[in-house]
Amino acid sequence: MTLLPAQPTPKKLGLVIDLDVCVGCHACVVSCKEWNTGGYGSALSDQDPYGADVSGAWLNRVHTFEVIPEGGEIVGEAGEARIVHFPKSCLHCEDAPCVTVCPTGASYKRAEDGIVLVDENMCIGCGLCAWACPYGAREMDLAAGVMKKCTLCIDRIYNETIEEVDRVPSCVRTCPANARHYGDLADPTSAVSILVAERGGMDLMPEQGTLPVNKYLPPRPRKPLADSAHSLPLAENTDGAKGFFGWLDGVLERI
Amino acid sequence: MHPAFSIVIFTTLSGLGYGLAAVLGLGLLDPAATATKIAHLLALALIATGLLSSTLHLGNPQRAWRALSQWRSSWLSREGVMALITFVPLAWSAWASLFDGRYLALPGLVGTLLCAVTVYCTAMIYASLRSVQAWHTPLTPLCYLMFSAAGGLVLASFFGFAGAGSTVLAPALAATFTAAAWIAKLFWRHRMRTLRPISTPETATGLGRIGRVRLFERPHINENYLTSEMGFKIARKHAAKLSAIAFLLGGAVPVLLLLVLPLAGVGAGPSASLIALLAACCHAAGVLMERWLFFAEARHSVTNYYGG
């Protein structure tokens, strides 16, 4: 059924991604592929996997952007431009255009927790949902001929056969920088909602009217490197050395 | 957007077929004439070929029947449902003409209406996508409907000159609708060329508050489904040339030919039929190019994540 459930859903399960913390290591990308190729639905195929022209279906990808402030320069670390690593996966939108365009009912949004899924036994692989998604969150599996997307690791988060600490999406569990957070964004007291409130979590492409559930935390303001220069300990300066180091400084000075 | 061959063929052929069927439904042509009978068969064949072609790009075409279920929300599903329903009056009309040499107003007019609704649904598949701003305008269904009507009238003119009567009204209407279709298309194209993108790399990343955003590194070195499906690029100079050729071939040439014939007082006959056939072929070729450009030139918002 491709009509959207009543809004808002009682739970809005989703991710909060911290652009200030992400180091762009792509660990989430790989762990997502690894988990989802053996989990929900058909395997995530690759085409020409060991050849020069390898490609495949991925549910999570990390882009890297350069942001240049007004009047800023592009001179690497010395300039004002900064690099922001940007992981992107399905945002499990409240008003998901990918769901309503589906002609077969394969694409649906769960009424209980708002997760957007594809029933691969119903999908005809027409690709219209991928066209409708402004974010490019859906990718066709060219081997199975069905549409693939982030399931929020539905086979982990409700899985009582694995340890409780593992009942989060694979990307969240694996992130070495703790840049990814999972929780219920409908609950204002949840850790993710508090993070969003404190750090000014934002929507991607709000103008598309999709009401994404996933939020992104903007990078914290950065001081220009030059501003920090005076506080750097200078190797030449021994002013204020006390105790043993004061004595040693004096002895070495006299030699 | 990637101009998939099957989709370009589908929208062009089914548009022509529905146009011709709609004109036949109005009863402009002599139902007893052999040319009209062939026109009925051609309309059905064009529609069927178009619809079959549209299933070629599916990953799992054996499940295509499922696409009839979600008409409440999906324009693609509505299009499928309407296409099937429309076959009923069209087949009825064709039967009456083929075997009884009669025109029946009820299935004829209902068929015309349903043809228009089906073409509208096809156009809305694209016009409803906010992610492709060039398509997201009421001008899209207007163009689809106008091109379909124009194509149907151009084909009907050919059959008219080939012995089905209406050697003045059909060509006059064909020239009018063809001109109107291309005027609508010029508006559509002007809008596309001048629109300010609602989504930018700044809104796509949310980083616009810090400054100007530029792609530094793609997620993967190679192309992927998104870049090949949604990131299709066409050189602007080629697009301009193709567009001009499409306009001349699909617009100027058929309008000129179809105006000359009745103005010169040429009635039905082999030479007039050949000229009208030439007009129809030019029109179809022009619309095919127009449809290719419709996809090739449209920019999807996901390209904001891939450096434009």
Coordinates of C-alpha atoms in Angstrom, one line a residue:
Chain A
M1 CA 0.0 0.0 0.0
T2 CA 1.7 3.2 -1.1
L3 CA -0.6 5.6 0.6
L4 CA 1.4 7.1 3.5
P5 CA 0.3 6.3 7.0
A6 CA -1.3 8.9 9.2
Q7 CA 1.2 11.6 10.1
P8 CA 3.1 11.8 12.3
T9 CA 3.7 8.1 13.1
P10 CA 3.8 7.4 16.8
K11 CA 7.5 6.6 16.5
K12 CA 9.9 8.2 14.1
L13 CA 13.0 6.0 14.1
G14 CA 15.9 7.5 12.4
L15 CA 19.5 8.7 12.4
V16 CA 21.2 11.8 13.6
I17 CA 24.5 12.4 11.7
D18 CA 27.1 14.7 13.2
L19 CA 29.0 16.5 10.4
D20 CA 31.3 18.0 13.0
V21 CA 32.6 14.6 14.0
C22 CA 32.6 12.5 10.8
V23 CA 36.1 11.9 9.7
G24 CA 35.1 10.4 6.3
C25 CA 36.6 6.9 6.9
H26 CA 33.8 5.1 5.0
A27 CA 33.5 2.4 7.8
C28 CA 29.7 2.9 7.9
V29 CA 29.6 2.5 4.1
V30 CA 31.4 -0.8 4.3
S31 CA 29.6 -2.2 7.3
C32 CA 26.3 -1.2 5.8
K33 CA 27.1 -3.1 2.6
E34 CA 28.4 -6.1 4.6
W35 CA 25.4 -6.4 6.9
N36 CA 22.8 -5.8 4.2
T37 CA 24.2 -8.1 1.6
G38 CA 23.5 -11.0 3.9
G39 CA 20.4 -9.6 5.6
Y40 CA 17.0 -8.3 4.6
G41 CA 16.1 -9.2 1.0
S42 CA 18.3 -10.2 -1.9
A43 CA 22.1 -9.7 -1.7
L44 CA 23.5 -6.3 -2.6
S45 CA 25.1 -7.1 -5.9
D46 CA 28.1 -5.6 -7.5
Q47 CA 28.7 -5.5 -11.3
D48 CA 32.2 -6.4 -12.5
P49 CA 33.3 -6.6 -8.9
Y50 CA 37.0 -7.3 -9.5
G51 CA 37.3 -5.5 -12.8
A52 CA 38.2 -1.9 -13.7
D53 CA 34.6 -0.8 -14.1
V54 CA 33.3 -2.0 -10.7
S55 CA 29.9 -0.6 -9.6
G56 CA 27.2 -1.8 -7.3
A57 CA 24.3 -1.0 -5.1
W58 CA 25.2 0.8 -1.8
L59 CA 22.7 2.0 0.7
N60 CA 25.0 4.5 2.3
R61 CA 27.7 6.6 0.7
V62 CA 30.1 9.2 2.1
H63 CA 30.6 12.4 0.0
T64 CA 33.1 15.0 0.8
F65 CA 32.5 18.7 0.3
E66 CA 34.5 21.8 0.5
V67 CA 32.8 24.8 2.1
I68 CA 34.1 28.3 1.4
P69 CA 32.8 31.1 3.5
E70 CA 31.9 34.4 1.9
G71 CA 35.2 36.1 0.9
G72 CA 37.2 33.0 2.0
E73 CA 40.2 31.6 0.3
I74 CA 40.9 28.1 -1.0
V75 CA 44.4 27.4 0.3
G76 CA 43.9 24.2 2.1
E77 CA 44.5 24.4 5.9
A78 CA 46.0 27.9 5.7
G79 CA 42.8 29.3 4.1
E80 CA 39.3 29.6 5.3
A81 CA 37.9 26.7 3.2
R82 CA 37.0 23.6 5.2
I83 CA 36.3 20.0 4.3
V84 CA 33.1 18.4 5.5
H85 CA 32.6 14.6 5.2
F86 CA 29.0 13.9 4.4
P87 CA 27.4 10.4 4.9
K88 CA 24.1 10.0 3.1
S89 CA 21.5 7.3 3.3
C90 CA 17.7 7.1 3.3
L91 CA 16.2 9.9 5.5
H92 CA 13.0 7.9 6.1
C93 CA 10.9 11.0 5.2
E94 CA 7.5 11.7 6.8
D95 CA 6.1 12.7 3.4
A96 CA 8.1 10.2 1.4
P97 CA 7.7 10.9 -2.4
C98 CA 9.3 7.5 -3.2
V99 CA 6.4 5.7 -1.5
T100 CA 3.5 7.4 -3.1
V101 CA 4.8 7.0 -6.7
C102 CA 5.3 3.3 -6.4
P103 CA 2.8 1.6 -8.8
T104 CA 2.8 -1.8 -7.1
G105 CA 2.7 -1.2 -3.4
A106 CA 6.2 -2.6 -2.9
S107 CA 7.4 0.7 -1.4
Y108 CA 5.8 1.5 1.9
K109 CA 6.2 3.5 5.1
R110 CA 5.5 1.6 8.3
A111 CA 2.7 3.1 10.4
E112 CA 4.3 2.1 13.7
D113 CA 7.8 3.5 13.5
G114 CA 8.0 5.4 10.2
I115 CA 10.6 3.2 8.6
V116 CA 10.5 3.3 4.7
L117 CA 10.9 -0.2 3.2
V118 CA 10.7 -2.0 -0.1
D119 CA 9.0 -5.4 -0.4
E120 CA 11.3 -7.0 -2.9
N121 CA 8.8 -9.7 -3.9
M122 CA 6.4 -7.0 -5.1
C123 CA 8.9 -4.6 -6.7
I124 CA 8.9 -4.6 -10.5
G125 CA 12.1 -2.6 -10.7
C126 CA 10.6 0.4 -12.7
G127 CA 13.0 2.8 -10.9
L128 CA 10.4 5.6 -10.5
C129 CA 10.9 5.7 -6.7
A130 CA 14.6 6.4 -7.3
W131 CA 13.6 9.3 -9.6
A132 CA 11.1 10.6 -7.0
C133 CA 13.7 10.7 -4.2
P134 CA 15.5 14.0 -4.3
Y135 CA 18.4 12.6 -2.2
G136 CA 19.4 9.6 -4.3
A137 CA 18.8 7.3 -1.4
R138 CA 17.6 4.4 -3.5
E139 CA 19.6 2.4 -5.8
M140 CA 18.6 -0.4 -8.2
D141 CA 20.1 -3.8 -7.7
L142 CA 21.0 -4.6 -11.2
A143 CA 21.3 -8.4 -10.6
A144 CA 18.0 -8.8 -8.7
G145 CA 16.1 -6.1 -10.7
V146 CA 14.6 -4.7 -7.5
M147 CA 15.1 -1.4 -5.7
K148 CA 17.4 -1.3 -2.7
K149 CA 17.4 1.2 0.1
C150 CA 18.4 1.6 3.8
T151 CA 16.1 -0.4 6.0
L152 CA 17.5 1.3 9.2
C153 CA 18.8 -2.3 9.8
I154 CA 15.3 -3.4 10.7
D155 CA 16.7 -6.9 11.1
R156 CA 19.1 -5.6 13.8
I157 CA 17.0 -3.0 15.8
Y158 CA 14.2 -5.4 16.6
N159 CA 16.4 -8.5 16.7
E160 CA 16.2 -10.1 20.2
T161 CA 18.7 -12.8 19.2
I162 CA 21.6 -10.4 19.3
E163 CA 22.9 -8.5 22.2
E164 CA 21.1 -5.3 23.2
V165 CA 24.1 -3.2 22.4
D166 CA 24.0 -4.4 18.8
R167 CA 20.4 -3.5 18.3
V168 CA 21.2 -0.4 16.4
P169 CA 21.8 0.1 12.7
S170 CA 25.1 -1.4 11.5
C171 CA 26.5 2.1 10.4
V172 CA 25.8 3.4 13.9
R173 CA 27.4 0.4 15.7
T174 CA 30.5 0.6 13.5
C175 CA 31.2 4.3 13.4
P176 CA 34.6 4.8 15.1
A177 CA 34.1 8.5 15.6
N178 CA 30.6 8.3 17.1
A179 CA 29.3 10.5 14.4
R180 CA 26.1 8.5 13.9
H181 CA 23.3 8.3 16.4
Y182 CA 20.1 6.2 16.2
G183 CA 16.9 6.8 18.1
D184 CA 13.2 7.9 18.1
L185 CA 13.0 11.4 16.8
A186 CA 9.3 11.6 17.8
D187 CA 10.2 11.4 21.5
P188 CA 11.5 14.9 22.6
T189 CA 13.2 13.3 25.6
S190 CA 15.3 10.8 23.5
A191 CA 19.0 11.3 23.3
V192 CA 18.8 12.0 19.5
S193 CA 16.1 14.6 20.0
I194 CA 18.1 16.3 22.7
L195 CA 21.2 16.3 20.4
V196 CA 19.1 17.8 17.6
A197 CA 17.7 20.5 19.9
E198 CA 21.1 21.4 21.4
R199 CA 23.2 21.4 18.2
G200 CA 20.6 22.9 15.8
G201 CA 20.0 19.7 13.8
M202 CA 18.9 20.4 10.3
D203 CA 16.9 18.9 7.4
L204 CA 18.4 18.3 4.0
M205 CA 16.6 20.1 1.1
P206 CA 13.7 21.3 3.2
E207 CA 12.4 23.0 0.0
Q208 CA 11.5 19.5 -1.4
G209 CA 8.8 19.2 1.2
T210 CA 9.8 15.6 2.2
L211 CA 10.0 16.2 5.9
P212 CA 13.0 14.0 6.5
V213 CA 13.2 12.2 9.8
N214 CA 17.0 11.9 9.8
K215 CA 18.7 15.1 11.0
Y216 CA 22.2 16.4 10.4
L217 CA 24.2 18.3 13.0
P218 CA 26.1 21.2 11.4
P219 CA 29.9 21.5 11.9
R220 CA 30.8 23.7 14.8
P221 CA 32.2 27.1 14.0
R222 CA 35.9 26.9 13.2
K223 CA 38.5 29.4 14.4
P224 CA 41.0 30.4 11.7
L225 CA 44.3 28.6 12.4
A226 CA 46.1 32.0 12.8
D227 CA 43.9 32.8 15.9
S228 CA 45.3 29.8 17.7
A229 CA 49.0 30.6 16.9
H230 CA 49.8 32.7 20.1
S231 CA 48.6 30.0 22.4
L232 CA 50.9 27.3 20.9
P233 CA 53.8 26.4 23.3
L234 CA 56.9 27.7 21.8
A235 CA 60.0 25.4 22.2
E236 CA 62.2 28.5 22.8
N237 CA 60.2 29.8 25.7
T238 CA 61.1 28.6 29.3
D239 CA 59.5 31.5 31.1
G240 CA 57.9 30.5 34.3
A241 CA 59.6 27.1 34.5
K242 CA 59.5 26.0 38.2
G243 CA 60.9 23.2 40.4
F244 CA 63.1 20.6 38.7
F245 CA 62.5 22.0 35.2
G246 CA 63.4 25.5 36.6
W247 CA 66.7 24.1 38.0
L248 CA 67.4 22.1 34.8
D249 CA 66.7 25.2 32.7
G250 CA 69.2 27.2 34.9
V251 CA 71.9 24.5 34.7
L252 CA 71.7 24.1 31.0
E253 CA 71.6 27.8 30.5
R254 CA 74.9 28.1 32.4
I255 CA 76.7 25.4 30.4
Chain B
M1 CA 17.9 12.2 -16.6
H2 CA 19.0 9.1 -18.6
P3 CA 16.8 9.0 -21.8
A4 CA 16.1 5.3 -21.6
F5 CA 15.3 4.1 -25.2
S6 CA 12.2 2.1 -24.0
I7 CA 10.7 5.1 -22.3
V8 CA 11.3 7.5 -25.1
I9 CA 9.7 5.1 -27.6
F10 CA 6.9 4.4 -25.2
T11 CA 5.8 8.0 -24.7
T12 CA 6.2 8.9 -28.4
L13 CA 4.4 5.9 -29.8
S14 CA 1.6 5.7 -27.3
G15 CA 1.2 9.5 -27.5
L16 CA 0.7 9.2 -31.3
G17 CA -1.5 6.1 -30.9
Y18 CA -3.8 7.8 -28.4
G19 CA -3.9 10.9 -30.5
L20 CA -5.0 9.0 -33.6
A21 CA -7.5 7.0 -31.6
A22 CA -8.9 10.2 -30.1
V23 CA -9.4 11.7 -33.6
L24 CA -11.0 8.5 -34.8
G25 CA -13.3 8.7 -31.8
L26 CA -14.6 12.1 -33.0
G27 CA -15.8 10.5 -36.2
L28 CA -13.8 12.9 -38.5
L29 CA -13.0 10.0 -41.0
D30 CA -15.4 7.9 -43.0
P31 CA -15.9 4.7 -41.0
A32 CA -16.5 2.6 -44.0
A33 CA -13.2 3.6 -45.8
T34 CA -10.4 1.1 -45.9
A35 CA -8.0 3.8 -44.8
T36 CA -10.1 4.4 -41.6
K37 CA -10.0 0.7 -40.8
I38 CA -6.3 0.7 -41.2
A39 CA -6.1 3.8 -39.0
H40 CA -8.0 2.0 -36.2
L41 CA -5.6 -0.9 -36.4
L42 CA -2.6 1.4 -36.5
A43 CA -3.8 3.4 -33.4
L44 CA -4.2 0.1 -31.5
A45 CA -0.8 -1.2 -32.7
L46 CA 1.0 2.1 -31.7
I47 CA -0.6 2.0 -28.3
A48 CA 0.2 -1.6 -27.7
T49 CA 3.8 -1.3 -28.9
G50 CA 4.3 1.7 -26.7
L51 CA 3.0 0.0 -23.6
L52 CA 5.0 -3.2 -24.3
S53 CA 8.1 -1.1 -24.8
S54 CA 7.6 0.5 -21.4
T55 CA 7.9 -2.9 -19.8
L56 CA 11.3 -3.4 -21.3
H57 CA 13.1 -1.3 -18.8
L58 CA 11.6 -3.1 -15.8
G59 CA 13.9 -5.2 -13.6
N60 CA 11.1 -7.8 -13.1
P61 CA 8.6 -7.4 -16.0
Q62 CA 6.8 -10.7 -15.0
R63 CA 5.3 -8.8 -12.1
A64 CA 4.1 -5.8 -14.2
W65 CA 0.5 -6.7 -13.4
R66 CA 1.1 -5.5 -9.9
A67 CA 1.5 -2.0 -11.2
L68 CA -2.3 -1.8 -11.6
S69 CA -2.9 -1.8 -7.8
Q70 CA -1.8 1.6 -6.5
W71 CA -4.0 4.0 -8.5
R72 CA -4.9 5.8 -5.4
S73 CA -1.5 7.4 -5.0
S74 CA 0.6 6.6 -8.1
W75 CA 0.4 8.3 -11.5
L76 CA 2.3 5.4 -13.0
S77 CA -0.4 3.0 -11.7
R78 CA -3.2 5.3 -12.8
E79 CA -1.6 5.3 -16.3
G80 CA -1.6 1.5 -16.4
V81 CA -5.2 1.3 -15.3
M82 CA -6.4 3.9 -17.7
A83 CA -4.5 2.3 -20.6
L84 CA -6.3 -0.9 -20.0
I85 CA -9.7 0.7 -19.5
T86 CA -9.2 2.8 -22.7
F87 CA -8.7 -0.3 -24.8
V88 CA -12.4 -1.2 -24.3
P89 CA -14.0 1.7 -26.2
L90 CA -11.1 1.8 -28.7
A91 CA -11.5 -1.9 -29.5
W92 CA -15.3 -1.4 -29.7
S93 CA -14.9 1.6 -32.1
A94 CA -12.4 -0.3 -34.2
W95 CA -14.7 -3.4 -34.4
A96 CA -17.6 -1.2 -35.5
S97 CA -15.5 0.4 -38.3
L98 CA -13.7 -2.8 -39.4
F99 CA -16.7 -5.1 -39.6
D100 CA -19.8 -2.9 -39.9
G101 CA -18.2 0.2 -41.5
R102 CA -20.0 2.3 -38.8
Y103 CA -19.1 5.1 -36.5
L104 CA -20.5 4.7 -33.0
A105 CA -20.7 8.0 -31.1
L106 CA -20.8 6.5 -27.6
P107 CA -17.6 4.4 -27.6
G108 CA -16.1 7.0 -30.0
L109 CA -16.4 10.0 -27.7
V110 CA -15.8 8.0 -24.5
G111 CA -12.6 6.7 -26.2
T112 CA -11.5 10.2 -27.1
L113 CA -12.0 11.3 -23.5
L114 CA -10.2 8.3 -22.0
C115 CA -7.3 8.7 -24.5
A116 CA -6.8 12.2 -23.2
V117 CA -7.0 11.0 -19.6
T118 CA -4.4 8.3 -20.2
V119 CA -2.0 10.7 -21.9
Y120 CA -2.5 13.1 -19.0
C121 CA -1.6 10.3 -16.6
T122 CA 1.6 9.5 -18.5
A123 CA 2.6 13.1 -18.4
M124 CA 1.8 13.4 -14.7
I125 CA 4.2 10.5 -13.9
Y126 CA 6.9 13.1 -14.8
A127 CA 5.2 16.3 -13.8
S128 CA 4.5 15.1 -10.3
L129 CA 8.2 14.7 -9.5
R130 CA 9.4 17.7 -7.5
S131 CA 13.0 16.2 -7.6
V132 CA 13.1 17.0 -11.4
Q133 CA 12.3 20.7 -11.5
A134 CA 12.1 21.0 -15.3
W135 CA 9.2 18.5 -15.3
H136 CA 7.4 19.8 -12.3
T137 CA 5.0 22.2 -14.1
P138 CA 1.5 22.0 -15.5
L139 CA 3.2 22.8 -18.9
T140 CA 4.4 19.2 -19.0
P141 CA 1.0 17.6 -19.2
L142 CA -0.1 20.4 -21.6
C143 CA 2.8 19.6 -23.9
Y144 CA 2.1 15.9 -23.8
L145 CA -1.6 16.4 -24.6
M146 CA -0.9 18.9 -27.4
F147 CA 1.7 16.7 -29.0
S148 CA -0.5 13.7 -28.8
A149 CA -3.5 15.6 -30.3
A150 CA -1.2 17.1 -33.0
G151 CA 0.3 13.7 -33.8
G152 CA -3.2 12.1 -34.1
L153 CA -4.4 14.8 -36.4
V154 CA -1.4 14.6 -38.6
L155 CA -1.8 10.9 -39.0
A156 CA -5.6 11.4 -39.5
S157 CA -4.8 13.8 -42.3
F158 CA -2.7 11.2 -44.0
F159 CA -5.5 8.7 -43.8
G160 CA -7.9 11.4 -44.9
F161 CA -5.9 12.0 -48.1
A162 CA -5.6 8.2 -48.5
G163 CA -9.3 7.8 -48.9
A164 CA -11.0 8.4 -45.6
G165 CA -12.3 11.9 -46.4
S166 CA -11.8 15.1 -44.4
T167 CA -9.1 16.5 -46.6
V168 CA -9.6 20.1 -45.3
L169 CA -10.7 20.0 -41.7
A170 CA -8.2 17.3 -40.5
P171 CA -5.1 19.0 -42.1
A172 CA -6.2 22.4 -40.9
L173 CA -6.7 21.1 -37.3
A174 CA -3.4 19.2 -37.6
A175 CA -1.5 22.3 -38.6
T176 CA -3.1 24.3 -35.8
F177 CA -2.5 21.8 -33.1
T178 CA 1.1 21.1 -34.2
A179 CA 1.8 24.9 -34.1
A180 CA 0.1 25.2 -30.7
A181 CA 2.0 22.2 -29.4
W182 CA 5.4 23.7 -30.3
I183 CA 4.4 27.0 -28.8
A184 CA 3.6 25.3 -25.6
K185 CA 6.9 23.4 -25.8
L186 CA 8.8 26.7 -26.4
F187 CA 7.2 28.0 -23.1
W188 CA 8.2 24.8 -21.4
R189 CA 11.7 25.0 -22.7
H190 CA 12.1 28.7 -21.8
R191 CA 10.9 27.9 -18.3
M192 CA 13.5 25.1 -18.0
R193 CA 16.3 27.3 -19.3
T194 CA 15.6 30.2 -17.0
L195 CA 14.4 28.6 -13.8
R196 CA 16.4 29.1 -10.6
P197 CA 17.1 25.7 -9.1
I198 CA 15.1 25.3 -5.8
S199 CA 17.7 22.8 -4.6
T200 CA 21.4 23.6 -4.6
P201 CA 24.6 22.0 -3.1
E202 CA 24.0 24.4 -0.2
T203 CA 20.5 23.2 0.6
A204 CA 21.4 19.6 -0.3
T205 CA 24.1 19.5 2.4
G206 CA 22.6 22.1 4.8
L207 CA 26.1 23.7 4.8
G208 CA 24.9 26.9 3.0
R209 CA 25.0 28.7 6.4
I210 CA 28.8 28.3 6.4
G211 CA 29.5 29.2 2.8
R212 CA 29.6 28.1 -0.7
V213 CA 29.6 24.3 -1.1
R214 CA 31.6 22.4 -3.8
L215 CA 32.0 18.7 -4.2
F216 CA 35.5 17.7 -3.1
E217 CA 35.4 13.9 -3.4
R218 CA 32.8 11.6 -4.8
P219 CA 31.8 8.6 -2.7
H220 CA 33.3 6.3 -5.2
I221 CA 35.6 6.9 -8.2
N222 CA 33.4 5.1 -10.7
E223 CA 29.9 5.9 -12.0
N224 CA 27.0 4.3 -10.0
Y225 CA 23.3 3.8 -10.6
L226 CA 22.5 7.3 -9.5
T227 CA 25.0 9.1 -11.7
S228 CA 24.2 7.0 -14.8
E229 CA 20.4 7.2 -14.2
M230 CA 20.0 10.7 -12.9
G231 CA 23.3 12.4 -13.8
F232 CA 22.9 12.2 -17.6
K233 CA 24.5 15.2 -19.2
I234 CA 24.1 16.6 -22.6
A235 CA 26.3 19.3 -24.1
R236 CA 24.3 22.5 -24.2
K237 CA 25.4 23.3 -27.8
H238 CA 24.1 19.9 -29.0
A239 CA 20.9 20.3 -27.0
A240 CA 20.3 23.6 -28.7
K241 CA 20.9 22.2 -32.2
L242 CA 18.8 19.1 -31.5
S243 CA 16.0 21.2 -30.2
A244 CA 16.1 23.4 -33.3
I245 CA 16.1 20.3 -35.6
A246 CA 13.2 18.8 -33.6
F247 CA 11.3 22.1 -34.0
L248 CA 11.8 22.3 -37.7
L249 CA 11.2 18.6 -38.4
G250 CA 8.3 18.0 -36.0
G251 CA 6.8 21.5 -36.2
A252 CA 7.6 23.7 -39.2
V253 CA 7.7 21.0 -41.9
P254 CA 4.4 19.2 -41.1
V255 CA 2.6 22.5 -40.6
L256 CA 3.8 23.8 -43.9
L257 CA 3.0 20.6 -45.8
L258 CA -0.4 20.2 -44.3
L259 CA -1.4 23.8 -45.0
V260 CA -0.2 23.7 -48.5
L261 CA -2.3 20.7 -49.4
P262 CA -5.7 22.1 -48.7
L263 CA -4.8 25.6 -49.8
A264 CA -3.6 24.2 -53.2
G265 CA -7.0 22.5 -53.4
V266 CA -5.4 19.1 -53.5
G267 CA -8.0 16.4 -52.8
A268 CA -7.5 12.7 -51.9
G269 CA -5.0 10.9 -54.0
P270 CA -1.7 9.1 -54.0
S271 CA 0.5 12.2 -54.3
A272 CA -1.4 14.0 -51.5
S273 CA -1.2 10.9 -49.4
L274 CA 2.6 10.7 -49.9
I275 CA 3.0 14.3 -48.9
A276 CA 0.8 13.8 -45.8
L277 CA 2.8 10.7 -45.0
L278 CA 6.0 12.7 -45.2
A279 CA 4.4 15.2 -42.8
A280 CA 3.5 12.4 -40.4
C281 CA 7.0 10.9 -40.5
C282 CA 8.6 14.3 -39.9
H283 CA 6.3 15.0 -37.1
A284 CA 7.0 11.6 -35.4
A285 CA 10.8 12.1 -35.8
G286 CA 10.5 15.6 -34.4
V287 CA 8.5 14.4 -31.4
L288 CA 10.9 11.5 -30.8
M289 CA 13.8 14.0 -30.6
E290 CA 11.7 16.3 -28.4
R291 CA 11.0 13.4 -26.1
W292 CA 14.7 12.4 -26.0
L293 CA 15.6 15.9 -25.0
F294 CA 12.8 16.0 -22.4
F295 CA 14.7 13.4 -20.5
A296 CA 18.3 14.2 -21.5
E297 CA 18.1 17.9 -20.5
A298 CA 16.2 17.5 -17.2
R299 CA 18.3 17.8 -14.1
H300 CA 17.7 15.8 -11.0
S301 CA 18.2 17.2 -7.5
V302 CA 20.6 14.3 -6.6
T303 CA 23.2 15.9 -8.9
N304 CA 23.7 18.5 -6.2
Y305 CA 25.6 15.7 -4.4
Y306 CA 27.7 14.8 -7.4
G307 CA 29.1 18.1 -8.4
G308 CA 26.2 19.3 -10.7

